[in-house]
Short mmCIF file of C-alpha atoms in Angstrom, two decimals:
data_model
loop_
_atom_site.label_atom_id
_atom_site.label_comp_id
_atom_site.label_asym_id
_atom_site.label_seq_id
_atom_site.Cartn_x
_atom_site.Cartn_y
_atom_site.Cartn_z
CA MET A 1 -31.61 8.25 -5.17
CA ASP A 2 -32.27 10.99 -7.73
CA ALA A 3 -28.97 12.68 -8.51
CA THR A 4 -30.57 15.58 -10.34
CA GLN A 5 -31.93 17.12 -7.15
CA TYR A 6 -28.41 17.83 -5.97
CA GLN A 7 -27.16 19.78 -8.98
CA LEU A 8 -27.89 23.14 -7.37
CA GLY A 9 -25.11 22.57 -4.88
CA ARG A 10 -22.50 24.48 -6.84
CA ARG A 11 -24.41 27.71 -7.35
CA CYS A 12 -23.58 29.09 -3.92
CA HIS A 13 -19.88 29.26 -4.83
CA VAL A 14 -20.69 31.43 -7.85
CA ALA A 15 -22.80 33.80 -5.73
CA ARG A 16 -20.06 34.12 -3.14
CA GLY A 17 -17.51 34.86 -5.86
CA LEU A 18 -19.68 37.69 -7.28
CA ARG A 19 -20.11 39.16 -3.80
CA GLY A 20 -16.36 39.15 -3.30
CA LEU A 21 -15.84 40.89 -6.65
CA SER A 22 -18.37 43.59 -5.81
CA THR A 23 -16.69 44.17 -2.47
CA SER A 24 -13.31 44.63 -4.14
CA PHE A 25 -14.71 47.30 -6.47
CA LEU A 26 -16.39 49.09 -3.54
CA VAL A 27 -13.24 49.17 -1.43
CA PHE A 28 -11.14 50.29 -4.41
CA GLY A 29 -13.56 53.06 -5.36
CA LEU A 30 -13.91 54.61 -1.89
CA SER A 31 -10.19 54.34 -1.24
CA THR A 32 -9.48 56.16 -4.51
CA VAL A 33 -11.79 59.01 -3.50
CA ILE A 34 -10.02 59.48 -0.14
CA ILE A 35 -6.52 59.35 -1.64
CA THR A 36 -7.42 61.78 -4.43
CA THR A 37 -8.86 64.28 -1.95
CA LEU A 38 -5.82 64.10 0.31
CA LEU A 39 -3.34 64.40 -2.54
CA VAL A 40 -4.97 67.66 -3.59
CA GLN A 41 -4.42 68.98 -0.06
CA LEU A 42 -0.79 67.86 -0.09
CA LEU A 43 0.10 70.42 -2.73
CA SER A 44 -0.46 73.28 -0.27
CA GLN A 45 1.44 71.69 2.68
CA ASP A 46 5.10 71.79 3.75
CA PRO A 47 7.12 68.53 3.62
CA ILE A 48 6.57 67.64 7.30
CA SER A 49 2.84 68.26 7.12
CA SER A 50 2.71 66.38 3.83
CA THR A 51 4.33 63.32 5.40
CA ASP A 52 1.96 63.40 8.35
CA MET A 53 -1.00 63.76 6.06
CA MET A 54 0.18 60.82 3.95
CA HIS A 55 0.28 58.60 7.04
CA LYS A 56 -3.24 59.75 7.87
CA ALA A 57 -4.34 58.97 4.32
CA LEU A 58 -2.98 55.43 4.45
CA SER A 59 -4.47 54.94 7.89
CA SER A 60 -7.83 56.16 6.67
CA VAL A 61 -7.78 53.77 3.71
CA GLY A 62 -6.95 50.88 6.02
CA ASN A 63 -9.65 51.82 8.50
CA LEU A 64 -12.22 52.25 5.78
CA THR A 65 -11.37 48.87 4.28
CA ALA A 66 -11.66 47.19 7.68
CA VAL A 67 -15.05 48.81 8.32
CA ILE A 68 -16.42 47.72 4.94
CA LEU A 69 -15.15 44.17 5.38
CA ALA A 70 -16.55 43.99 8.91
CA VAL A 71 -19.95 45.17 7.74
CA LEU A 72 -19.95 42.54 5.02
CA GLY A 73 -18.86 39.83 7.45
CA ILE A 74 -15.58 38.99 5.70
CA SER A 75 -13.03 40.66 7.98
CA HIS A 76 -10.42 37.85 7.90
CA ALA A 77 -6.81 38.89 7.50
CA LEU A 78 -5.52 38.50 3.94
CA ASN A 79 -2.87 35.96 4.90
CA THR A 80 -5.14 33.83 7.10
CA PRO A 81 -6.02 30.50 5.44
CA GLU A 82 -9.45 30.64 3.84
CA PRO A 83 -11.76 28.68 6.15
CA LEU A 84 -14.02 27.56 3.30
CA GLU A 85 -17.02 27.37 5.63
CA ASN A 86 -20.25 28.34 3.93
CA ASP A 87 -23.54 28.91 5.68
CA SER A 88 -25.53 27.35 2.88
CA PHE A 89 -24.58 24.67 0.40
CA GLU A 90 -26.40 21.90 -1.39
CA ILE A 91 -25.20 18.32 -1.00
CA ASP A 92 -24.29 16.90 -4.40
CA LEU A 93 -24.35 13.09 -4.42
CA SER A 94 -23.95 12.73 -8.19
CA TRP A 95 -21.46 10.44 -9.90
CA TYR A 96 -18.80 12.40 -11.75
CA PRO A 97 -16.60 10.67 -14.34
CA PRO A 98 -12.84 10.69 -13.75
CA LYS A 99 -10.48 12.49 -16.06
CA SER A 100 -9.33 10.80 -19.24
CA SER A 101 -5.95 9.10 -19.11
CA PRO A 102 -4.04 6.38 -20.96
CA ILE A 103 -5.61 3.87 -18.56
CA THR A 104 -9.14 4.83 -19.63
CA ASN A 105 -8.41 4.47 -23.36
CA LEU A 106 -8.76 0.84 -24.39
CA THR A 107 -7.04 1.45 -27.72
CA THR A 108 -4.01 2.88 -25.93
CA VAL A 109 -4.06 0.03 -23.42
CA LEU A 110 -4.01 -2.60 -26.16
CA ASN A 111 -1.46 -0.91 -28.41
CA SER A 112 1.11 0.33 -25.87
CA THR A 113 4.28 -1.52 -24.94
CA GLY A 114 5.23 -0.43 -21.40
CA VAL A 115 3.11 0.31 -18.34
CA TRP A 116 3.33 4.12 -18.24
CA GLY A 117 6.45 4.09 -16.07
CA PHE A 118 4.82 1.99 -13.33
CA ILE A 119 7.12 -0.25 -11.26
CA PHE A 120 6.51 -4.00 -10.98
CA ASN A 121 9.89 -5.50 -10.12
CA THR A 122 11.00 -4.05 -6.77
CA SER A 123 9.68 -2.67 -3.49
CA HIS A 124 12.26 0.10 -3.59
CA THR A 125 11.41 3.39 -5.28
CA PRO A 126 14.34 5.85 -5.53
CA ASP A 127 13.73 9.09 -3.64
CA SER A 128 13.98 11.02 -6.90
CA GLN A 129 11.03 8.98 -8.25
CA TYR A 130 8.98 8.71 -5.05
CA GLY A 131 5.31 9.12 -5.87
CA THR A 132 5.60 6.89 -8.93
CA TYR A 133 3.06 4.07 -9.03
CA ASN A 134 4.86 1.03 -7.61
CA TRP A 135 2.69 -2.07 -7.54
CA CYS A 136 5.13 -3.80 -5.18
CA ASN A 137 5.13 -0.97 -2.61
CA MET A 138 2.91 2.04 -3.22
CA PRO A 139 3.87 5.56 -2.09
CA HIS A 140 2.45 6.59 1.27
CA VAL A 141 2.70 9.33 3.88
CA ARG A 142 6.26 10.01 4.97
CA ALA A 143 7.98 13.11 6.31
CA LYS A 144 10.08 13.97 3.25
CA GLU A 145 7.12 14.39 0.88
CA TYR A 146 4.37 15.15 3.39
CA PRO A 147 2.33 18.24 2.37
CA LYS A 148 2.56 20.19 5.62
CA PRO A 149 -0.58 22.17 6.44
CA PRO A 150 -0.33 25.81 7.56
CA SER A 151 0.59 26.14 11.22
CA GLU A 152 -2.80 27.68 11.98
CA TYR A 153 -4.43 24.27 11.53
CA GLU A 154 -4.32 21.91 14.52
CA LEU A 155 -4.38 18.18 13.77
CA LEU A 156 -7.01 16.44 15.94
CA TYR A 157 -7.43 12.98 14.49
CA VAL A 158 -6.04 10.62 11.85
CA GLU A 159 -7.56 7.47 10.36
CA VAL A 160 -5.52 5.33 7.97
CA ILE A 161 -6.64 2.48 5.78
CA HIS A 162 -4.09 0.64 3.71
CA ARG A 163 -3.75 -2.54 1.70
CA HIS A 164 -1.47 -5.25 3.06
CA HIS A 165 2.07 -5.51 1.70
CA LEU A 166 3.86 -8.03 -0.50
CA ARG A 167 2.66 -11.62 -0.31
CA THR A 168 2.77 -14.92 -2.14
CA PRO A 169 0.09 -15.48 -4.79
CA TYR A 170 -3.30 -16.89 -3.86
CA SER A 171 -3.59 -20.62 -4.57
CA SER A 172 -6.52 -19.90 -6.88
CA ASN A 173 -4.12 -17.89 -9.08
CA SER A 174 -1.66 -20.76 -9.47
CA PHE A 175 -0.68 -22.15 -12.84
CA PRO A 176 -1.29 -25.90 -13.17
CA ILE A 177 2.44 -26.53 -12.88
CA GLU A 178 4.69 -24.18 -10.92
CA PRO A 179 8.25 -25.51 -11.24
CA THR A 180 9.76 -23.15 -8.65
CA PRO A 181 8.49 -23.55 -5.06
CA TRP A 182 7.77 -20.70 -2.68
CA ASN A 183 9.60 -21.39 0.58
CA CYS A 184 9.06 -19.25 3.67
CA ASP A 185 11.40 -21.01 6.09
CA ASP A 186 12.67 -17.63 7.32
CA ILE A 187 9.26 -16.61 8.71
CA ALA A 188 7.42 -17.89 11.78
CA LEU A 189 3.63 -17.88 11.50
CA TYR A 190 2.35 -17.76 15.06
CA SER A 191 -0.92 -19.31 16.15
CA TYR A 192 -1.74 -19.62 19.82
CA SER A 193 -4.19 -18.47 22.47
CA SER A 194 -3.32 -16.76 25.71
CA PRO A 195 -5.65 -15.90 28.61
CA LEU A 196 -5.83 -12.20 29.45
CA PRO A 197 -6.89 -12.15 33.14
CA PRO A 198 -3.93 -11.57 35.49
CA GLY A 199 -2.74 -14.71 37.26
CA SER A 200 -3.94 -17.06 34.51
CA PRO A 201 -1.58 -19.86 33.40
CA PRO A 202 0.71 -18.50 30.66
CA SER A 203 0.79 -19.78 27.10
CA ILE A 204 3.92 -20.31 25.03
CA PRO A 205 3.92 -18.64 21.58
CA GLY A 206 3.82 -21.40 19.02
CA TYR A 207 4.40 -21.03 15.31
CA TYR A 208 3.77 -23.21 12.28
CA SER A 209 6.77 -25.13 10.93
CA PRO A 210 5.60 -26.72 7.66
CA PHE A 211 7.06 -30.07 6.60
CA THR A 212 6.13 -33.05 4.48
CA SER A 213 6.48 -36.50 5.97
CA PRO A 214 8.30 -39.03 3.78
CA LEU A 215 5.64 -41.53 4.84
CA ASN A 216 2.78 -39.40 3.52
CA PRO A 217 2.04 -40.60 -0.02
CA PHE A 218 -0.54 -37.89 -0.67
CA SER A 219 0.67 -34.73 -2.32
CA PRO A 220 -1.22 -31.59 -1.27
CA SER A 221 -1.73 -30.93 -4.96
CA PRO A 222 -0.59 -32.80 -8.07
CA SER A 223 0.64 -29.48 -9.43
CA GLY A 224 0.45 -25.78 -8.76
CA LEU A 225 2.06 -23.70 -6.05
CA GLN A 226 4.41 -25.72 -3.87
CA GLY A 227 6.74 -24.97 -0.96
CA SER A 228 6.59 -24.15 2.73
CA CYS A 229 4.71 -20.87 2.31
CA GLN A 230 1.01 -20.40 2.80
CA PHE A 231 -0.89 -19.16 -0.25
CA PRO A 232 -1.32 -16.34 0.51
CA GLN A 233 1.25 -15.28 3.11
CA ILE A 234 3.14 -12.04 3.70
CA THR A 235 6.77 -12.59 2.67
CA THR A 236 9.92 -11.31 4.37
CA GLN A 237 10.00 -8.43 1.88
CA GLY A 238 6.38 -7.66 2.71
CA LEU A 239 7.16 -7.64 6.44
CA SER A 240 10.09 -5.30 5.83
CA ASP A 241 7.88 -2.97 3.80
CA SER A 242 5.24 -3.09 6.54
CA TYR A 243 7.77 -2.10 9.18
CA GLN A 244 9.08 0.79 7.05
CA HIS A 245 5.49 1.90 6.39
CA GLY A 246 4.99 2.17 10.15
CA ARG A 247 8.21 4.16 10.60
CA ASP A 248 7.18 6.57 7.86
CA LEU A 249 3.75 7.16 9.40
CA LEU A 250 5.35 7.68 12.80
CA SER A 251 7.64 10.35 11.31
CA VAL A 252 4.54 12.45 10.57
CA TYR A 253 1.90 11.49 13.15
CA SER A 254 3.97 10.61 16.22
CA PRO A 255 2.22 13.11 18.56
CA LEU A 256 -1.07 11.21 18.10
CA ILE A 257 0.26 7.66 18.38
CA THR A 258 0.54 6.18 21.86
CA LEU A 259 -0.54 2.90 23.42
CA GLU A 260 -3.60 4.69 24.87
CA SER A 261 -4.55 6.78 21.83
CA ALA A 262 -4.02 4.33 18.95
CA GLU A 263 -6.36 1.61 17.72
CA PHE A 264 -5.79 -1.08 15.09
CA HIS A 265 -8.29 -2.97 12.94
CA VAL A 266 -7.66 -6.00 10.70
CA THR A 267 -9.76 -8.33 8.56
CA ASN A 268 -10.23 -12.05 9.09
CA ASN A 269 -7.66 -12.82 6.40
CA PRO A 270 -4.42 -13.70 8.29
CA ILE A 271 -2.26 -11.62 5.95
CA THR A 272 -3.61 -8.39 7.49
CA THR A 273 -2.63 -9.60 10.97
CA GLN A 274 0.82 -10.53 9.66
CA VAL A 275 1.25 -6.98 8.38
CA ALA A 276 -0.03 -5.54 11.66
CA GLY A 277 2.70 -7.25 13.65
CA ALA A 278 5.47 -5.56 11.65
CA LEU A 279 3.68 -2.22 11.27
CA ILE A 280 2.80 -1.82 14.95
CA SER A 281 6.33 -2.72 16.05
CA ALA A 282 7.44 0.44 14.23
CA LEU A 283 4.52 2.63 15.32
CA LEU A 284 4.63 1.56 18.98
CA PRO A 285 8.12 0.36 19.94
CA LEU A 286 7.14 -1.60 23.05
CA PRO A 287 8.57 -4.59 24.92
CA ASN A 288 8.04 -7.86 23.05
CA ASN A 289 5.59 -9.22 25.60
CA THR A 290 3.21 -6.24 25.37
CA PRO A 291 -0.09 -7.51 23.92
CA ILE A 292 -1.76 -5.27 21.34
CA PRO A 293 -5.45 -5.84 20.61
CA LEU A 294 -6.36 -6.07 16.92
CA LEU A 295 -10.02 -5.29 16.37
CA VAL A 296 -11.70 -7.74 14.01
CA GLN A 297 -15.35 -8.30 13.14
CA ASN A 298 -17.25 -11.46 12.26
CA ARG A 299 -15.81 -13.05 9.12
CA GLU A 300 -19.25 -13.31 7.51
CA THR A 301 -20.20 -9.65 8.01
CA ASP A 302 -16.83 -7.86 8.22
CA PRO A 303 -17.31 -4.38 6.66
CA LEU A 304 -13.58 -3.66 6.36
CA GLU A 305 -12.84 -6.42 3.84
CA PRO A 306 -15.86 -6.18 2.98
CA LYS A 307 -17.77 -9.41 3.58
CA TYR A 308 -21.34 -8.53 4.58
CA PRO A 309 -24.05 -9.78 2.19
CA CYS A 310 -25.20 -7.16 -0.30
CA PRO A 311 -27.30 -8.41 -3.24
CA LEU A 312 -27.54 -4.91 -4.76
CA ALA A 313 -23.76 -4.48 -4.93
CA ARG A 314 -23.33 -7.97 -6.38
CA GLU A 315 -25.90 -7.24 -9.09
CA LEU A 316 -24.44 -3.80 -9.93
CA PHE A 317 -20.91 -5.17 -10.26
CA SER A 318 -22.35 -7.93 -12.46
CA GLN A 319 -23.94 -5.26 -14.65
CA ILE A 320 -20.62 -3.43 -14.89
CA HIS A 321 -18.96 -6.65 -16.04
CA SER A 322 -21.66 -7.13 -18.65
CA THR A 323 -21.35 -3.74 -20.33
CA PRO A 324 -20.41 -3.60 -24.02
CA GLN A 325 -17.03 -2.11 -23.07
CA TRP A 326 -16.22 -5.05 -20.78
CA THR A 327 -17.32 -7.65 -23.32
CA PHE A 328 -15.41 -5.83 -26.06
CA HIS A 329 -12.14 -5.74 -24.08
CA LEU A 330 -12.33 -9.50 -23.45
CA SER A 331 -12.93 -10.18 -27.14
CA LEU A 332 -9.96 -8.03 -28.12
CA ALA A 333 -7.79 -9.86 -25.58
CA LYS A 334 -8.48 -13.36 -26.91
CA ASP A 335 -5.11 -13.61 -28.63
CA LEU A 336 -3.30 -12.50 -25.47
CA PHE A 337 -5.20 -15.08 -23.40
CA SER A 338 -4.27 -17.74 -25.96
CA GLN A 339 -0.57 -16.92 -25.72
CA LEU A 340 -0.64 -16.92 -21.92
CA ASP A 341 -2.57 -20.20 -21.77
CA SER A 342 -0.16 -21.98 -24.09
CA ILE A 343 2.77 -21.06 -21.86
CA SER A 344 1.18 -21.37 -18.41
CA GLY A 345 -0.79 -24.52 -19.11
CA VAL A 346 -4.01 -22.92 -17.88
CA PRO A 347 -6.97 -24.59 -19.68
CA PRO A 348 -8.85 -22.18 -21.98
CA ALA A 349 -12.06 -23.34 -20.27
CA ASP A 350 -10.88 -22.12 -16.84
CA ALA A 351 -13.47 -19.42 -16.12
CA GLY A 352 -11.51 -17.86 -13.25
CA PHE A 353 -8.52 -17.11 -15.45
CA HIS A 354 -10.58 -15.74 -18.33
CA ALA A 355 -13.33 -13.66 -16.71
CA SER A 356 -10.70 -10.94 -16.23
CA PHE A 357 -6.93 -10.58 -16.02
CA ASP A 358 -6.98 -10.73 -12.22
CA HIS A 359 -5.45 -14.23 -11.92
CA TYR A 360 -2.69 -13.73 -14.47
CA TYR A 361 -1.94 -10.29 -13.01
CA ASP A 362 -1.55 -11.61 -9.46
CA ASN A 363 0.59 -14.59 -10.50
CA LEU A 364 3.02 -12.63 -12.67
CA SER A 365 3.31 -9.53 -10.46
CA ALA A 366 3.98 -11.63 -7.34
CA LYS A 367 6.86 -13.32 -9.14
CA GLN A 368 8.34 -10.08 -10.48
CA CYS A 369 8.02 -8.15 -7.21
CA HIS A 370 10.04 -10.90 -5.50
CA GLY A 371 12.75 -10.90 -8.16
CA ARG A 372 11.66 -14.16 -9.76
CA GLU A 373 11.88 -14.85 -13.46
CA LEU A 374 8.77 -14.74 -15.58
CA PRO A 375 7.58 -18.33 -16.10
CA CYS A 376 8.21 -20.57 -19.04
CA SER A 377 6.27 -23.55 -20.33
CA VAL A 378 7.07 -26.85 -18.69
CA GLY A 379 5.29 -29.27 -21.02
CA ASN A 380 8.42 -30.16 -23.02
CA ASN A 381 10.70 -30.88 -20.08
CA ASN A 382 10.83 -34.58 -20.98
CA ASN A 383 12.48 -33.71 -24.26
CA ASN A 384 15.31 -31.94 -22.43
CA SER A 385 15.19 -29.28 -25.11
CA SER A 386 15.11 -25.73 -23.78
CA SER A 387 14.81 -24.41 -27.32
CA LYS A 388 11.25 -25.73 -27.50
CA ARG A 389 10.17 -23.92 -24.36
CA LYS A 390 8.12 -20.76 -24.62
CA CYS A 391 8.31 -18.06 -21.96
CA ILE A 392 6.11 -15.18 -20.89
CA THR A 393 8.08 -12.16 -22.06
CA GLN A 394 8.07 -8.74 -20.41
CA PRO A 395 5.91 -7.27 -23.20
CA LEU A 396 3.32 -10.02 -22.55
CA ALA A 397 3.39 -9.33 -18.81
CA ASN A 398 3.10 -5.58 -19.47
CA ALA A 399 -0.01 -6.20 -21.56
CA VAL A 400 -1.54 -8.09 -18.61
CA TYR A 401 -0.71 -5.22 -16.26
CA ARG A 402 -2.19 -2.58 -18.59
CA LEU A 403 -5.41 -4.53 -19.06
CA GLY A 404 -5.66 -5.16 -15.32
CA GLN A 405 -5.40 -1.43 -14.72
CA TRP A 406 -8.14 -0.77 -17.27
CA GLU A 407 -10.38 -3.38 -15.64
CA TYR A 408 -10.07 -1.84 -12.18
CA HIS A 409 -10.75 1.61 -13.58
CA HIS A 410 -13.81 0.39 -15.48
CA THR A 411 -15.14 -1.55 -12.48
CA HIS A 412 -14.75 1.16 -9.87
CA ARG A 413 -14.87 4.49 -11.72
CA GLY A 414 -15.79 3.90 -15.34
CA THR A 415 -19.58 3.71 -15.06
CA HIS A 416 -22.32 5.44 -13.10
CA GLN A 417 -23.18 2.12 -11.38
CA SER A 418 -19.71 2.02 -9.80
CA LEU A 419 -20.56 4.66 -7.19
CA GLN A 420 -23.74 3.00 -5.95
CA ALA A 421 -22.14 -0.47 -6.05
CA SER A 422 -19.25 0.72 -3.89
CA VAL A 423 -21.51 2.68 -1.52
CA ALA A 424 -23.67 -0.40 -0.99
CA SER A 425 -20.75 -2.80 -0.47
CA TYR A 426 -18.56 -0.45 1.61
CA GLY A 427 -21.10 1.82 3.24
CA VAL A 428 -20.90 0.19 6.67
CA HIS A 429 -17.20 1.03 6.89
CA ILE A 430 -18.02 4.60 5.81
CA ALA A 431 -20.53 4.80 8.67
CA GLU A 432 -17.83 3.67 11.10
CA LEU A 433 -15.42 6.26 9.71
CA LEU A 434 -17.99 9.05 10.14
CA SER A 435 -18.67 7.90 13.70
CA HIS A 436 -14.94 8.00 14.50
CA ILE A 437 -14.51 11.50 13.05
CA THR A 438 -17.55 12.83 14.88
CA SER A 439 -16.32 11.43 18.19
CA ALA A 440 -12.89 12.95 17.68
CA VAL A 441 -14.32 16.38 16.89
CA ASN A 442 -16.60 16.25 19.92
CA ILE A 443 -13.64 15.25 22.12
CA ASP A 444 -15.55 12.28 23.53
CA THR A 445 -12.94 9.66 22.67
CA LYS A 446 -9.35 9.10 23.69
CA VAL A 447 -8.53 7.50 20.35
CA ARG A 448 -6.63 9.95 18.13
CA TYR A 449 -5.16 7.51 15.62
CA ARG A 450 -6.88 4.56 13.95
CA HIS A 451 -5.25 2.19 11.51
CA ASN A 452 -7.13 -0.27 9.29
CA ILE A 453 -5.26 -2.97 7.36
CA ALA A 454 -7.32 -4.26 4.46
CA HIS A 455 -7.24 -5.35 0.81
CA ASP A 456 -7.29 -3.99 -2.73
CA GLY A 457 -11.07 -4.49 -2.84
CA SER A 458 -11.36 -2.30 0.26
CA ILE A 459 -9.23 0.52 -1.13
CA SER A 460 -10.79 0.43 -4.60
CA ARG A 461 -14.32 0.75 -3.19
CA LEU A 462 -13.24 3.61 -0.95
CA LEU A 463 -11.61 5.40 -3.90
CA ALA A 464 -14.80 4.90 -5.89
CA ILE A 465 -16.84 6.51 -3.11
CA LEU A 466 -14.34 9.39 -2.90
CA GLN A 467 -14.57 9.63 -6.72
CA THR A 468 -10.84 9.82 -7.26
CA ASP A 469 -10.04 11.69 -10.44
CA GLU A 470 -7.59 9.02 -11.60
CA MET A 471 -8.24 5.38 -10.71
CA HIS A 472 -5.50 2.75 -10.52
CA TRP A 473 -5.52 -0.79 -9.24
CA PRO A 474 -4.43 -0.20 -5.62
CA GLY A 475 -1.01 -1.83 -5.32
CA MET A 476 0.65 -3.34 -2.26
CA GLY A 477 0.56 -0.93 0.67
CA SER A 478 -1.87 1.49 -1.04
CA GLU A 479 -2.95 4.01 1.58
CA VAL A 480 -5.80 6.48 2.15
CA VAL A 481 -5.53 8.85 5.12
CA PHE A 482 -8.27 11.02 6.64
CA GLU A 483 -6.88 13.95 8.65
CA VAL A 484 -9.18 16.07 10.83
CA PHE A 485 -8.06 19.61 11.65
CA THR A 486 -9.42 22.50 13.65
CA LEU A 487 -8.98 26.18 12.81
CA SER A 488 -10.46 28.48 15.44
CA THR A 489 -13.96 27.05 15.90
CA GLN A 490 -14.14 25.37 12.51
CA HIS A 491 -13.21 21.81 11.51
CA PHE A 492 -11.79 20.49 8.27
CA VAL A 493 -10.95 17.16 6.69
CA ARG A 494 -8.01 16.52 4.39
CA ILE A 495 -7.84 13.27 2.42
CA LEU A 496 -4.49 11.91 1.29
CA TYR A 497 -3.90 9.13 -1.21
CA GLY A 498 -0.40 7.92 -1.94
CA GLY A 499 0.92 10.49 0.53
CA GLN A 500 -0.53 13.49 -1.33
CA VAL A 501 -3.85 15.34 -1.35
CA LEU A 502 -6.44 13.25 -3.15
CA THR A 503 -7.97 14.84 -6.23
CA SER A 504 -11.67 14.08 -6.50
CA SER A 505 -14.02 14.54 -9.42
CA SER A 506 -16.84 15.39 -7.02
CA PRO A 507 -17.25 19.09 -6.18
CA MET A 508 -18.12 18.03 -2.64
CA LEU A 509 -14.56 16.86 -2.00
CA LYS A 510 -12.63 19.77 -3.44
CA GLY A 511 -10.78 21.78 -0.80
CA ASN A 512 -8.62 24.88 -0.73
CA GLU A 513 -4.98 25.04 -1.83
CA GLN A 514 -3.95 23.00 1.21
CA GLY A 515 -6.63 20.39 0.49
CA MET A 516 -8.79 21.40 3.46
CA ILE A 517 -12.48 20.57 3.04
CA PRO A 518 -15.08 21.80 5.56
CA LEU A 519 -15.99 18.93 7.85
CA ARG A 520 -19.72 19.28 7.35
CA GLN A 521 -19.20 19.19 3.58
CA VAL A 522 -17.40 15.84 3.87
CA THR A 523 -19.88 14.42 6.37
CA GLY A 524 -22.77 15.77 4.30
CA TYR A 525 -21.50 13.97 1.21
CA LEU A 526 -20.48 10.65 2.79
CA GLY A 527 -23.43 10.70 5.18
CA GLY A 528 -25.82 11.54 2.38
CA LEU A 529 -24.65 8.56 0.32
CA ILE A 530 -25.38 6.09 3.13
CA GLY A 531 -28.28 7.83 4.90
CA TYR A 532 -26.18 8.44 8.02
CA ARG A 533 -28.11 10.22 10.77
CA GLU A 534 -29.00 10.27 14.45
CA GLU A 535 -32.43 9.20 15.63
CA ASN A 536 -33.42 9.07 19.30
CA GLY A 537 -29.80 9.38 20.35
CA LYS A 538 -28.69 6.46 18.16
CA ILE A 539 -26.60 6.57 14.98
CA ILE A 540 -28.21 4.72 12.09
CA HIS A 541 -27.74 4.40 8.32
CA ASP A 542 -29.50 2.85 5.33
CA ILE A 543 -26.94 0.37 3.99
CA LYS A 544 -28.84 -2.79 4.91
CA GLN A 545 -31.97 -1.45 3.23
CA LEU A 546 -29.92 -0.28 0.25
CA CYS A 547 -28.29 -3.71 -0.14
CA ASN A 548 -31.72 -5.31 -0.36
CA THR A 549 -33.04 -2.81 -2.91
CA PRO A 550 -33.60 -4.25 -6.42
CA ALA A 551 -31.04 -3.01 -8.93
CA THR A 552 -32.16 -0.95 -11.90
CA LYS A 553 -30.34 -0.71 -15.20
#
């Protein structure tokens, strides 16, 4: 894909701006001539005639302006929202770098002390600070902060994708010895099958009740995460956040959300289904025995997570993690890794913990979001001397969080390979999104609200494709919303991230003051990236071919 061929796409905006400027001078000049002529005549008129003539003058100026605008094809009222439709524009598929920020500056990342005001120790963000990055519970659409569009725009369709909410750590992110267990005795994890045809024998909902038999001599693990929770599992706090997330979305999109018009999609990871149960109970308050289908694709090819095989994406992400910047940041972080290893007991040779800060980040943030203390070393417990114990301090944890933020930025927005890697690995979901939007605009579907529950890898790839101007590691509950509007005969898309209009570095995704982007500009960009098109009445795209294309450096 040669990006240079798309650079002409921005010239049409310059031409249109010059035309508008010329029109303004023309209207001003002719109006001045009329007013000057009439004012000369006013000097010889009585007051009543002068007043009448003034009305005629103003009327003439207005009529003249309307005629000129009509001739030029721009006769919209001044206070009507600019439609932004353009008869000719070039599709620009280039990668555009994000803006510079403290997260992008490795020197700042390594030498700072805090985490830029980000929140890591509670799901609750005070209303006065709402919109602040909160890893434990990210800001999302809710009525109080919702950027209301002008009343002239009619909302046709909404599609939401968000990361699951608070959970326990993954077992792979466990320290060798975790002295404090994670118990989830206040949650029932259901697992049962029930026949759908009417008249079939009923099934009783059954849930897991973990226990350890005193007669079982085999420990599930000699060390690491212990307790009655699954690793991972959505916690009670995560379920509460999921329910509130649903209530907040309902406060804005309630006209579109009914049992007949809403559709829900999860991944094969059970934590997304756990979130769906709490979220949907808020979005669709129905009797407890009302079954709600959760769409899920094959675990080996699921595009929402994503899971489908894509050698090109794998190779491009490998290239990104082999760049001099990536290697340099790991070398500079050796001392930090050494301090963390000595406290956590993680072996320095453990590749998973030292290829990035992902494992340490997940372990520490999960503890802090749930109000747990940062861990201390446990190797000297036999000495019964707490003075010899070393603990991970908040400054150490903050350093992990800052470096994790830098890593996600570098992986998904910091290099030109990041766009193609994300397009290849998430392009199938983009094709599904385009299909949904097209169906909604053509009024050939009853579905007006779709909700996808996914993961940080899902959101980060989507943000890479949308070329967000400022990339963060998507925290718990991170949300991207696609809104489709109609204005007269035209259609527009508005993209929200964190409850506000997303700011993109790509000129293709820049809208007007309300964030409205012409539909065909959005579909042209996203469709162009994945080769989305219709052939012989069938929608196709090029992602499978792209995934099997050899990577170039």
